[in-house]
C-alpha cells in the first residue's frame, strides 16, 4: 500500500489572551504522508485516531511557558497533544493487540507511532467510542473524584452547579441526584435548561435570562457549589452559601476568553470568612490517588445499568473541521449540551 | 458595705455599615449600683471584671440578626458580652473559689453574677492577666488551631501573614518561625514593621509604603497565606501562590469598615483554579475539636520557656475609656502592635 495522507493539527503561535484563532494559533497540516504498513515501530505500536475530545485544558497548554498553570505547554511547530480515542492498527508490543481501542493523551494526527495513550477503555466496545471521551473518560473522572473528594454531598443538601449542561456538569448533576441532593444548575440556553431538567435538576436556569444572584437568593441557600465558570456564578454562590459551604472550583470559562483588565471582579470574597467556606481548585490528577480506583470500579457498572448517562455532540466529522471545533469548544456559552467531540474516522 | 457603682457598656443600636460610633451604637451606663456583699448569687458566683479584650468578632455581633455570619448577635438594651479576665469575689458554687481568675465571654460590666465565663487560666497568676486575652486566650488559640489545621507549614516553605503585628498575626509568625518557615508579613506602620522584624520575619513591610502586589511578586512565591485583612492582600496572595497553596482566612478588616459598594473587588479569583489553591475561612470553634487540646498542652509550656511571646497594649484604663477603645480596635490600621486591652480594674 502506498503512503497515505496523515493530517495533523500543529501548534504555531502562543495564546496571550482571548480566544485562539484557527490559522493563527494552530493550523491543519495536510502535507505529511505515512506508510502504515512499513513505518518502523521500534517495538511500539501504530494507532489510528478516531474520536477527538477538545477540552478546556487545551487553552492552558497554548500559553507561554513562563505563565504558571496546572498543565505543561504545547511545543511550537509540533502536533497538539490532547485526549482522543484511537485504535491499534499494528503492534510490535506483546501487551498491545491490533484492534484494541485506547483513550488518552495523544498527538492529534491521523496515525501515530505510540506509545502516548494511557488509559485502555472497555476493549469490547460495549459503548459508542465517544462515551470514552465523556462519562467513561476524563469528564466522568473529574466529576466523580471532585464529588467524592470535595463536595461530599449529603442527602437533602442543595448543590449549585454552574455550566450544568456541560460534560462534567451533567455528570456532577447525576451523581448529586443519585445521592439525594437538591440541585440548582445554570447554563446559557433554553435547550440546555431543558436538558438539565431531564437530568432531574429542581432549579435549572438560563443565566442569560435570570441573573445568578437573583436565582440563588430566591432558591438558596446552597450547601455546596460545583463551579465550572467563575466570575458572577462564584460571586453569587459566595453570597448564597450556608456556613461551612464546600466549593469545588473546576473551571473558569467565564473569564478565560476575557482580557485580564476587563474581567469580572469578585465583590463577595469577604463571605469566605463570614461563612467559613472551604474552596478548593483542583484538576483530576490531584484526586486520582484517593478516588480514581473507585471510579473505575463503580462508574462503568452504573453506565451499564443505565443509572448514569451522558450526551456527546459531534461538532466535526473530518480533520478539516478540527481547528474551528477547538475554538467552538472554548467559547463560553457555545450551543451544545453535553460533551463536544470530533469524529475524524469511523474505524 | 453600701452599694457601689456598677458601670456597664450597653448595646443600643444595630450597626449597618462602617465603624460603630460611641454614644450611638453603644453607651456607658453608670446609673446602676450593686451591693457586692448581699447581691443574691442563687448558687452561682460573683466576679469583678479586670481586663477587657476588644476583638473583631464584636463588630459581627452588632449586626442585624437577619444577616448571616459566624456569631450570634447582641441584644438591644443589654450589656455587651465579650472576652475579659475576671476575678471571683464571692461564690456559692463549690468548684469556684474566691480569688480565682477566669477568662471567657462575660458581660462588660463592673461586677457580674455568673456563670458566663468558660475558660479558667492559670490560677496562680504566673503571667500578667492581660496575657490571658492574647497568647493564652482566644488569639493564641486561633493562631495555633489555624496553623495546625489549615496552614500545615513545612520547613523551608514561605508563609505570607497579613496584619502580622496583630495579636493573632504575631503568634502565627512565631509558630511559623518555630517550624522553620520563611515569613513575609505586612502591617500599616514602620513601628509594626520593626516589631515583626524582631519576631524573625524575613520580609516585613508597610503596606502604606509598598503594595502587597509588588512585595509578593518580588519576594514570593508563597506556599501558604494567613489572612487577617482580605481585599488587596488576598488578591496579591492569589497571584503569588504556588500550585496547591493553602490559605487560612481569619479576618477581613480591610473591608469591614467600608460600605459594601465601595469595597475592593478581587481580580485574581481565577487563580484558585489555575493554581489549585485551597482556601478555608474559619473561626476558633471550627478547629477546637481537633486541635484545641494540644493548644492547652503545648502553648503554656512554650510561653513559660520564653519560646513564644506576646505584646499587649493597654488602650484604656477605666470604664469611661471603653466605648472609644472598642472603635479604635475595630479601625483598620490602628497604631498598636500586639493585642489591645482595656484594664478597668487592678484586682
XYZ file of C-alpha atoms in Angstrom:
694
model
C 0.000 0.000 0.000
C 1.310 3.392 -0.937
C 1.777 6.109 1.704
C -1.471 7.844 2.572
C -2.241 11.302 3.924
C -1.512 11.800 7.627
C -3.169 15.097 8.566
C -2.276 16.723 11.876
C -3.138 19.837 13.874
C 0.019 21.881 14.534
C 0.523 24.488 17.230
C 2.189 27.556 15.688
C 1.665 30.584 17.977
C 1.204 31.060 21.726
C -2.063 32.451 23.073
C -1.748 35.588 25.205
C -5.429 36.366 25.816
C -8.896 35.945 24.361
C -9.925 33.076 22.102
C -7.398 31.320 19.889
C -7.833 31.720 16.137
C -7.689 28.905 13.602
C -4.855 29.551 11.162
C -3.085 31.851 13.646
C -2.518 29.725 16.760
C -2.885 26.321 15.160
C -3.278 25.039 11.641
C -4.201 21.847 9.868
C -1.101 20.438 8.182
C -2.011 18.082 5.311
C 1.461 17.869 3.821
C 2.574 14.690 5.558
C 2.030 11.107 4.489
C 2.549 7.792 6.268
C 3.160 4.277 5.028
C 1.099 2.463 7.611
C 2.349 -0.974 6.580
C 6.035 -0.178 6.712
C 6.588 2.702 9.124
C 9.120 1.456 11.736
C 7.537 0.831 15.141
C 10.774 0.201 17.077
C 8.996 -2.114 19.475
C 5.987 0.175 19.853
C 2.648 0.237 18.056
C 0.718 2.251 15.482
C -2.689 3.775 16.193
C -5.343 5.375 14.021
C -7.124 8.351 15.556
C -10.917 8.017 15.675
C -12.583 10.472 18.087
C -11.015 13.727 19.252
C -12.073 15.261 22.552
C -11.466 19.030 22.690
C -11.250 20.187 26.315
C -10.705 23.477 28.178
C -7.252 22.452 29.431
C -6.031 22.811 25.819
C -6.307 26.583 26.229
C -3.886 26.450 29.166
C -1.420 24.452 27.131
C -1.322 27.208 24.485
C 0.044 29.792 26.958
C 3.601 30.995 27.303
C 5.626 28.523 29.423
C 6.550 31.357 31.832
C 2.920 31.704 32.987
C 2.270 29.239 35.827
C -0.740 26.957 35.451
C -1.790 23.389 36.022
C -0.509 21.907 32.743
C 2.617 21.766 30.666
C 2.627 23.819 27.467
C 2.485 22.879 23.801
C 5.622 22.878 21.703
C 5.647 25.352 18.815
C 5.708 23.550 15.490
C 4.593 20.214 16.962
C 1.232 18.449 16.850
C -1.305 19.339 19.513
C -1.460 16.608 22.159
C -4.871 16.092 23.767
C -7.470 13.463 24.554
C -8.716 11.117 21.857
C -9.899 7.573 21.263
C -7.594 5.608 18.963
C -7.476 2.050 17.601
C -4.364 -0.094 17.278
C -3.581 -0.966 13.639
C -0.126 -2.534 14.040
C 1.852 -3.612 17.073
C 5.292 -4.915 17.979
C 4.473 -4.793 21.681
C 3.268 -8.038 23.169
C 0.714 -6.479 25.540
C -0.914 -4.353 22.828
C -3.160 -6.115 20.305
C -4.343 -4.937 16.900
C -7.973 -3.831 17.106
C -7.782 -2.632 20.714
C -9.240 0.761 21.486
C -7.390 3.220 23.668
C -8.229 6.565 25.226
C -5.778 9.142 26.485
C -3.448 11.970 25.553
C -2.210 11.507 22.004
C -0.982 13.727 19.165
C -3.896 14.931 17.073
C -2.894 13.333 13.803
C -4.350 10.659 11.555
C -1.859 7.923 12.550
C 0.690 7.865 15.360
C 3.529 5.579 16.294
C 2.854 5.277 20.008
C 3.012 4.856 22.995
C 1.375 8.037 24.122
C -2.067 6.882 25.231
C -2.541 5.961 28.826
C -5.954 4.510 29.557
C -7.447 1.429 27.992
C -11.239 1.601 27.941
C -13.553 -1.344 27.612
C -11.884 -3.334 24.826
C -15.085 -4.967 23.703
C -16.533 -1.667 22.540
C -19.760 -2.047 24.521
C -20.454 1.649 24.160
C -20.109 4.136 21.309
C -16.470 5.208 21.267
C -17.378 8.824 22.030
C -18.549 7.704 25.523
C -14.905 7.176 26.383
C -14.293 10.884 25.902
C -17.036 11.744 28.390
C -18.619 9.689 31.152
C -16.036 6.888 30.787
C -13.154 9.329 30.341
C -11.711 12.479 31.852
C -15.010 14.398 32.306
C -16.521 11.446 34.169
C -13.409 11.008 36.259
C -13.376 14.751 37.039
C -16.985 14.737 38.201
C -16.539 11.572 40.259
C -13.346 12.476 42.104
C -14.464 16.064 42.733
C -17.812 14.952 44.150
C -16.152 12.363 46.378
C -13.190 14.446 47.455
C -14.559 17.992 47.759
C -18.354 18.249 47.576
C -19.117 15.222 49.796
C -22.822 15.954 49.411
C -25.325 14.624 51.920
C -28.949 13.759 51.262
C -31.187 16.810 51.494
C -28.436 19.343 50.860
C -28.613 21.794 47.969
C -25.856 21.830 45.353
C -25.405 24.589 42.782
C -23.696 23.532 39.528
C -22.557 26.153 37.016
C -22.386 25.064 33.372
C -24.637 22.167 34.296
C -25.234 21.045 30.712
C -21.542 20.515 30.013
C -19.871 17.112 30.008
C -18.573 17.482 33.562
C -21.593 19.469 34.782
C -24.169 16.933 33.585
C -22.307 14.120 35.344
C -21.971 16.143 38.546
C -25.738 16.636 38.459
C -26.416 12.929 38.029
C -24.041 11.944 40.847
C -25.713 14.547 43.080
C -29.196 13.253 42.268
C -28.091 9.661 42.972
C -27.054 10.845 46.452
C -30.341 12.603 47.171
C -29.219 16.200 46.785
C -31.408 19.037 45.553
C -29.763 20.717 42.559
C -29.748 24.262 41.177
C -27.933 24.447 37.825
C -27.147 27.132 35.264
C -26.481 27.114 31.519
C -26.628 29.592 28.642
C -29.596 28.454 26.545
C -33.161 27.237 26.983
C -32.320 23.936 25.278
C -29.633 23.333 27.895
C -32.098 24.252 30.629
C -34.430 21.526 29.343
C -31.565 19.039 29.214
C -30.675 19.820 32.837
C -34.340 19.455 33.803
C -34.342 15.996 32.177
C -31.462 15.039 34.476
C -33.619 15.838 37.496
C -32.429 19.357 38.335
C -35.013 21.071 40.542
C -33.988 24.628 39.602
C -32.426 24.782 36.124
C -31.977 28.303 34.757
C -30.618 30.258 31.797
C -28.115 32.809 33.097
C -28.772 34.981 30.051
C -32.358 35.426 31.229
C -32.043 35.385 35.024
C -29.022 36.511 36.998
C -27.101 34.061 39.178
C -27.705 36.381 42.089
C -31.479 36.532 41.708
C -31.915 32.769 41.259
C -29.668 31.830 44.168
C -31.165 34.394 46.522
C -34.598 33.016 45.672
C -33.823 29.268 45.636
C -30.825 29.093 48.004
C -29.167 28.828 50.355
C -26.680 26.330 48.939
C -24.585 23.842 50.889
C -22.122 23.204 48.101
C -21.075 24.636 44.750
C -19.522 22.954 41.739
C -18.046 25.747 39.659
C -17.089 25.403 36.005
C -17.254 29.110 35.140
C -16.162 31.534 37.919
C -16.972 35.276 37.909
C -20.678 36.125 38.549
C -21.529 32.485 39.315
C -18.841 32.234 42.011
C -19.722 35.634 43.435
C -23.421 34.759 43.748
C -22.567 31.380 45.266
C -20.416 33.018 47.969
C -23.390 35.167 48.881
C -25.838 32.238 48.851
C -23.718 29.740 50.792
C -24.625 28.401 54.204
C -21.979 28.360 56.941
C -19.299 25.764 56.145
C -20.213 25.601 52.444
C -17.931 23.475 50.238
C -16.878 24.843 46.838
C -15.154 22.744 44.158
C -13.555 25.011 41.554
C -13.187 23.036 38.340
C -13.158 25.692 35.625
C -13.133 29.396 34.829
C -14.686 29.598 31.369
C -16.473 32.880 32.134
C -13.171 34.731 32.308
C -10.840 32.611 30.160
C -11.698 34.466 26.959
C -11.786 37.936 28.537
C -8.782 40.270 28.689
C -7.446 40.390 32.250
C -8.312 44.043 32.848
C -11.881 43.567 31.639
C -12.676 40.538 33.770
C -15.463 40.494 36.315
C -14.134 41.257 39.806
C -15.450 39.480 42.881
C -17.303 41.533 45.489
C -18.234 38.766 47.942
C -14.829 37.321 48.873
C -15.364 38.503 52.473
C -18.026 35.807 52.776
C -15.288 33.137 52.755
C -14.539 34.305 56.305
C -18.041 35.256 57.429
C -19.441 31.903 56.322
C -16.305 29.856 56.903
C -16.418 28.472 53.386
C -13.867 25.980 52.075
C -12.912 26.498 48.432
C -10.678 24.152 46.515
C -9.400 24.474 42.984
C -8.482 21.110 41.503
C -7.734 19.056 38.439
C -8.205 15.315 38.077
C -4.676 14.156 38.947
C -4.943 15.882 42.371
C -7.643 13.444 43.458
C -6.893 10.290 41.469
C -4.687 8.737 44.161
C -7.580 8.829 46.643
C -10.634 8.308 44.470
C -9.539 7.169 40.993
C -9.736 3.482 41.785
C -13.382 3.692 42.845
C -14.272 5.491 39.605
C -13.136 2.528 37.538
C -14.904 0.106 39.886
C -18.213 1.942 40.117
C -18.897 4.128 37.096
C -18.780 1.591 34.228
C -21.294 -0.546 36.146
C -23.589 2.442 36.704
C -23.411 3.256 32.998
C -24.197 -0.355 32.102
C -27.224 -0.280 34.405
C -28.442 2.970 32.830
C -28.089 4.821 36.116
C -25.603 7.280 34.661
C -25.961 8.743 31.212
C -24.033 11.123 29.054
C -24.577 13.209 25.964
C -21.935 13.617 23.323
C -22.396 16.051 20.470
C -20.435 15.610 17.273
C -19.182 19.069 16.329
C -16.894 17.946 13.489
C -16.545 14.925 11.196
C -13.263 15.402 9.361
C -9.766 16.724 10.043
C -10.607 19.953 8.220
C -13.238 20.675 10.913
C -10.823 20.407 13.835
C -9.360 23.934 14.144
C -12.782 25.605 14.210
C -14.181 22.915 16.508
C -11.478 23.623 19.096
C -12.453 27.279 19.182
C -16.138 26.458 19.395
C -15.493 24.257 22.438
C -13.555 27.035 24.147
C -16.240 29.683 23.579
C -18.198 30.258 26.745
C -21.860 29.743 26.033
C -21.498 27.528 22.968
C -24.758 25.871 21.998
C -24.074 22.203 22.695
C -25.416 20.268 25.627
C -23.062 17.533 26.756
C -19.535 16.859 25.612
C -18.394 18.105 22.190
C -16.446 15.546 20.161
C -14.953 15.382 16.674
C -15.251 12.037 14.899
C -12.394 12.050 12.383
C -12.596 8.387 11.400
C -15.153 5.589 11.760
C -12.657 2.776 12.423
C -20.897 47.973 102.727
C -23.205 50.254 100.763
C -23.983 49.549 97.132
C -21.270 50.761 94.763
C -21.304 51.837 91.130
C -21.603 49.014 88.590
C -20.820 50.588 85.209
C -21.625 48.640 82.056
C -21.392 49.046 78.281
C -24.869 48.767 76.734
C -25.692 47.954 73.124
C -28.356 50.381 71.891
C -28.365 50.419 68.062
C -27.510 47.881 65.361
C -24.615 48.510 63.006
C -25.466 48.506 59.302
C -22.091 49.518 57.814
C -18.892 51.395 58.557
C -17.447 51.836 62.019
C -19.693 51.872 65.078
C -19.948 55.168 66.964
C -19.646 55.555 70.743
C -22.867 57.018 72.104
C -24.832 55.857 69.039
C -24.334 52.097 68.879
C -23.272 51.559 72.487
C -23.039 53.736 75.573
C -21.533 53.596 79.014
C -24.327 53.243 81.561
C -23.210 54.455 85.008
C -26.679 54.528 86.556
C -26.602 51.102 88.174
C -25.219 50.097 91.530
C -24.523 46.727 93.097
C -24.315 45.554 96.718
C -21.460 43.116 96.294
C -21.838 41.659 99.785
C -25.546 40.955 99.587
C -26.490 40.508 95.926
C -28.166 37.058 95.680
C -25.977 34.502 93.900
C -28.582 31.712 93.684
C -25.909 29.044 93.789
C -23.632 30.873 91.346
C -20.754 33.257 91.922
C -19.893 36.930 91.616
C -16.978 38.193 89.535
C -15.244 41.533 89.239
C -14.141 42.483 85.728
C -10.436 43.283 85.382
C -9.193 43.226 81.778
C -11.414 43.681 78.731
C -10.351 42.245 75.388
C -11.977 44.051 72.441
C -11.969 41.768 69.379
C -13.128 41.988 65.755
C -15.945 39.475 66.289
C -17.737 42.149 68.354
C -18.478 44.001 65.133
C -20.285 40.951 63.775
C -22.380 40.730 66.915
C -23.638 44.304 66.369
C -25.276 43.414 63.038
C -28.946 42.796 62.361
C -29.855 39.197 63.272
C -31.183 38.626 59.727
C -27.641 38.931 58.268
C -25.926 35.536 58.399
C -22.493 35.425 60.000
C -20.408 33.299 62.320
C -21.704 34.667 65.634
C -24.940 35.323 67.420
C -25.993 38.974 67.750
C -26.144 41.366 70.692
C -29.428 42.131 72.399
C -30.555 45.747 72.190
C -30.587 47.341 75.634
C -28.385 44.656 77.207
C -24.721 44.714 78.186
C -22.161 43.838 75.527
C -20.867 40.290 76.056
C -17.270 39.715 75.003
C -13.929 38.374 76.223
C -12.484 39.548 79.536
C -10.456 38.366 82.520
C -12.444 38.445 85.751
C -11.738 37.513 89.379
C -14.148 35.681 91.672
C -15.160 37.847 94.684
C -17.943 35.685 96.171
C -19.064 32.141 95.447
C -21.827 29.734 96.396
C -20.521 27.153 93.947
C -18.280 24.530 95.415
C -15.950 24.245 92.430
C -15.388 28.008 92.172
C -13.144 29.648 94.761
C -12.849 33.300 95.719
C -9.692 34.816 94.231
C -9.692 32.574 91.138
C -9.151 34.251 87.804
C -11.278 33.367 84.810
C -11.179 34.246 81.136
C -14.064 33.979 78.712
C -17.189 35.626 77.356
C -18.766 37.804 80.030
C -20.953 40.902 80.182
C -18.853 44.038 80.066
C -19.822 45.432 83.459
C -18.027 46.104 86.715
C -19.469 43.109 88.584
C -21.451 40.149 87.282
C -23.373 37.346 88.893
C -22.078 34.450 86.813
C -21.647 31.828 85.396
C -20.857 33.157 81.984
C -17.103 32.673 81.728
C -15.781 29.499 80.202
C -12.042 29.105 80.450
C -10.017 29.083 83.635
C -6.484 30.297 83.022
C -3.500 29.543 85.201
C -4.922 30.121 88.681
C -1.568 31.014 90.176
C -1.317 34.146 88.099
C 2.118 33.320 86.721
C 1.679 35.855 83.945
C 0.217 39.355 83.763
C -3.539 38.935 83.454
C -3.588 40.606 80.032
C -1.649 37.584 78.636
C -4.834 35.575 79.053
C -6.530 37.817 76.496
C -3.803 37.133 73.943
C -1.306 34.294 73.660
C -3.020 32.302 76.450
C -6.512 33.167 75.200
C -8.542 33.314 72.015
C -5.887 34.957 69.784
C -3.354 32.297 70.769
C -5.891 29.539 70.267
C -6.855 30.993 66.873
C -3.244 31.082 65.688
C -2.482 27.598 66.982
C -5.501 25.750 65.589
C -5.348 27.568 62.240
C -1.664 26.785 61.796
C -2.173 23.132 62.722
C -5.426 22.621 60.843
C -5.081 24.712 57.693
C -1.581 26.072 57.057
C 0.322 22.871 57.975
C 3.578 24.613 57.101
C 6.676 22.623 56.275
C 10.252 23.698 56.867
C 11.572 25.824 54.029
C 8.162 26.932 52.787
C 7.221 30.612 52.591
C 4.206 31.904 54.532
C 2.651 35.318 53.985
C 0.855 36.812 57.019
C -1.312 39.922 56.660
C -1.693 42.119 59.737
C 1.379 40.420 61.140
C 1.742 42.794 64.105
C -1.724 41.993 65.471
C -2.366 39.635 68.367
C -3.188 36.694 66.097
C -0.686 37.696 63.393
C 2.290 37.951 65.742
C 1.560 34.478 67.135
C 1.142 32.995 63.655
C 4.567 34.399 62.793
C 6.197 32.867 65.881
C 4.624 29.457 65.271
C 5.792 29.616 61.650
C 9.346 30.521 62.670
C 9.386 27.665 65.214
C 8.572 25.316 62.325
C 11.318 26.649 60.053
C 9.182 28.610 57.610
C 10.300 31.759 55.836
C 7.831 34.573 56.554
C 6.639 37.623 54.620
C 4.376 39.851 56.747
C 2.530 43.144 56.316
C 1.354 45.878 58.678
C 0.393 49.534 58.469
C 3.238 51.381 60.193
C 7.017 51.357 60.379
C 6.906 50.644 64.120
C 4.877 47.498 63.399
C 7.366 46.539 60.683
C 10.161 46.695 63.255
C 8.104 44.628 65.699
C 7.573 41.966 63.021
C 11.269 42.024 62.200
C 12.033 41.403 65.899
C 9.875 38.262 65.654
C 12.141 36.927 62.911
C 10.139 37.877 59.815
C 12.436 37.821 56.778
C 10.349 40.243 54.705
C 8.311 42.618 56.894
C 6.703 45.535 55.009
C 4.452 48.549 55.473
C 1.545 48.245 53.030
C 1.124 52.017 53.089
C 4.581 52.347 51.523
C 4.829 49.256 49.308
C 1.930 47.477 47.641
C 1.095 43.874 48.513
C 1.452 43.036 44.842
C 4.931 44.494 44.438
C 6.329 42.882 47.602
C 4.867 39.448 46.886
C 5.908 39.446 43.243
C 9.446 40.310 44.356
C 9.736 38.039 47.433
C 7.317 35.264 46.571
C 6.125 32.804 45.575
C 4.270 31.820 48.716
C 3.255 28.311 49.774
C 0.682 29.455 52.314
C -1.202 32.577 53.370
C -2.618 33.570 56.729
C -5.110 36.335 56.003
C -6.446 38.752 58.616
C -7.451 41.521 56.197
C -8.765 40.374 52.787
C -9.036 42.695 49.753
C -5.662 43.695 48.167
C -3.738 41.310 50.436
C -5.833 38.310 49.374
C -5.725 39.321 45.726
C -1.938 39.635 45.719
C -1.597 36.320 47.561
C -3.710 34.521 44.937
C -1.350 35.826 42.285
C 1.791 34.915 44.257
C 0.753 31.415 45.334
C 2.484 28.258 44.200
C 0.382 25.344 42.941
C -1.560 23.781 45.816
C -1.195 26.847 48.075
C -3.094 26.758 51.396
C -4.946 29.881 52.532
C -6.364 30.333 56.041
C -8.896 33.191 56.073
C -9.155 34.505 59.618
C -10.297 38.104 59.178
C -11.483 40.759 56.748
C -10.573 44.022 58.466
C -9.664 45.751 55.201
C -13.306 45.709 54.096
C -15.235 45.553 57.387
C -15.418 49.333 57.748
C -16.062 50.042 54.066
C -19.532 50.388 52.564
C -20.328 47.292 50.506
C -20.442 49.092 47.157
C -17.088 50.781 47.770
C -15.180 47.654 48.723
C -12.165 46.410 46.840
C -13.130 43.729 44.320
C -10.965 40.689 43.670
C -9.395 40.305 40.225
C -7.393 37.111 40.748
C -10.088 34.621 41.795
C -9.407 32.605 38.626
C -6.067 31.623 40.185
C -7.930 29.383 42.662
C -8.460 27.035 39.714
C -5.242 27.659 37.784
C -3.128 27.065 40.884
C -5.454 24.591 42.591
C -5.448 26.630 45.787
C -7.368 25.551 48.889
C -8.939 28.428 50.818
C -10.669 27.991 54.138
C -12.476 30.594 56.207
C -12.622 29.630 59.873
C -13.176 30.694 63.442
C -11.752 29.028 66.509
C -14.656 26.704 67.383
C -14.384 25.061 63.934
C -10.975 23.628 64.811
C -11.093 23.222 68.596
C -12.358 19.622 68.481
C -9.276 18.552 66.522
C -6.532 20.847 67.825
C -7.762 22.635 70.968
C -6.421 20.018 73.340
C -2.893 20.327 72.017
C -3.019 24.119 72.446
C -3.567 23.767 76.182
C -0.859 21.099 76.410
C 1.800 22.864 74.359
C 1.398 26.643 74.377
C 1.589 27.450 78.127
C 4.833 25.474 78.291
C 6.254 27.334 75.290
C 5.320 30.647 76.910
C 6.942 29.572 80.187
C 10.121 28.658 78.308
C 10.149 32.034 76.558
C 9.775 30.384 73.156
C 6.506 32.167 72.442
C 5.936 35.803 73.353
C 3.111 38.256 73.049
C 2.613 42.004 73.229
C -0.410 43.529 74.863
C -1.079 47.248 74.623
C -3.292 48.958 77.180
C -5.585 51.254 75.193
C -7.844 52.200 78.117
C -7.662 52.208 81.926
C -11.201 52.996 83.100
C -14.782 52.189 82.140
C -15.161 55.650 80.568
C -12.478 54.678 78.026
C -14.270 51.564 76.827
C -16.588 52.858 74.068
C -13.789 54.701 72.235
C -11.383 51.809 72.766
C -13.770 49.411 71.036
C -13.846 51.637 67.978
C -10.092 52.062 67.994
C -9.639 48.296 67.983
C -12.009 47.955 65.027
C -10.295 50.605 62.917
C -8.105 49.015 60.286
C -4.580 50.350 60.618
C -4.740 51.395 64.261
C -1.298 52.152 65.665
C -0.850 49.402 68.234
C 1.386 46.401 67.780
C 0.089 43.333 69.595
C -3.259 42.860 71.274
C -5.203 45.901 72.512
C -6.647 45.511 76.034
C -8.525 47.732 78.455
C -7.571 47.339 82.122
C -10.650 48.528 84.014
C -9.591 47.318 87.471
C -6.336 46.187 89.089
C -7.836 43.416 91.242
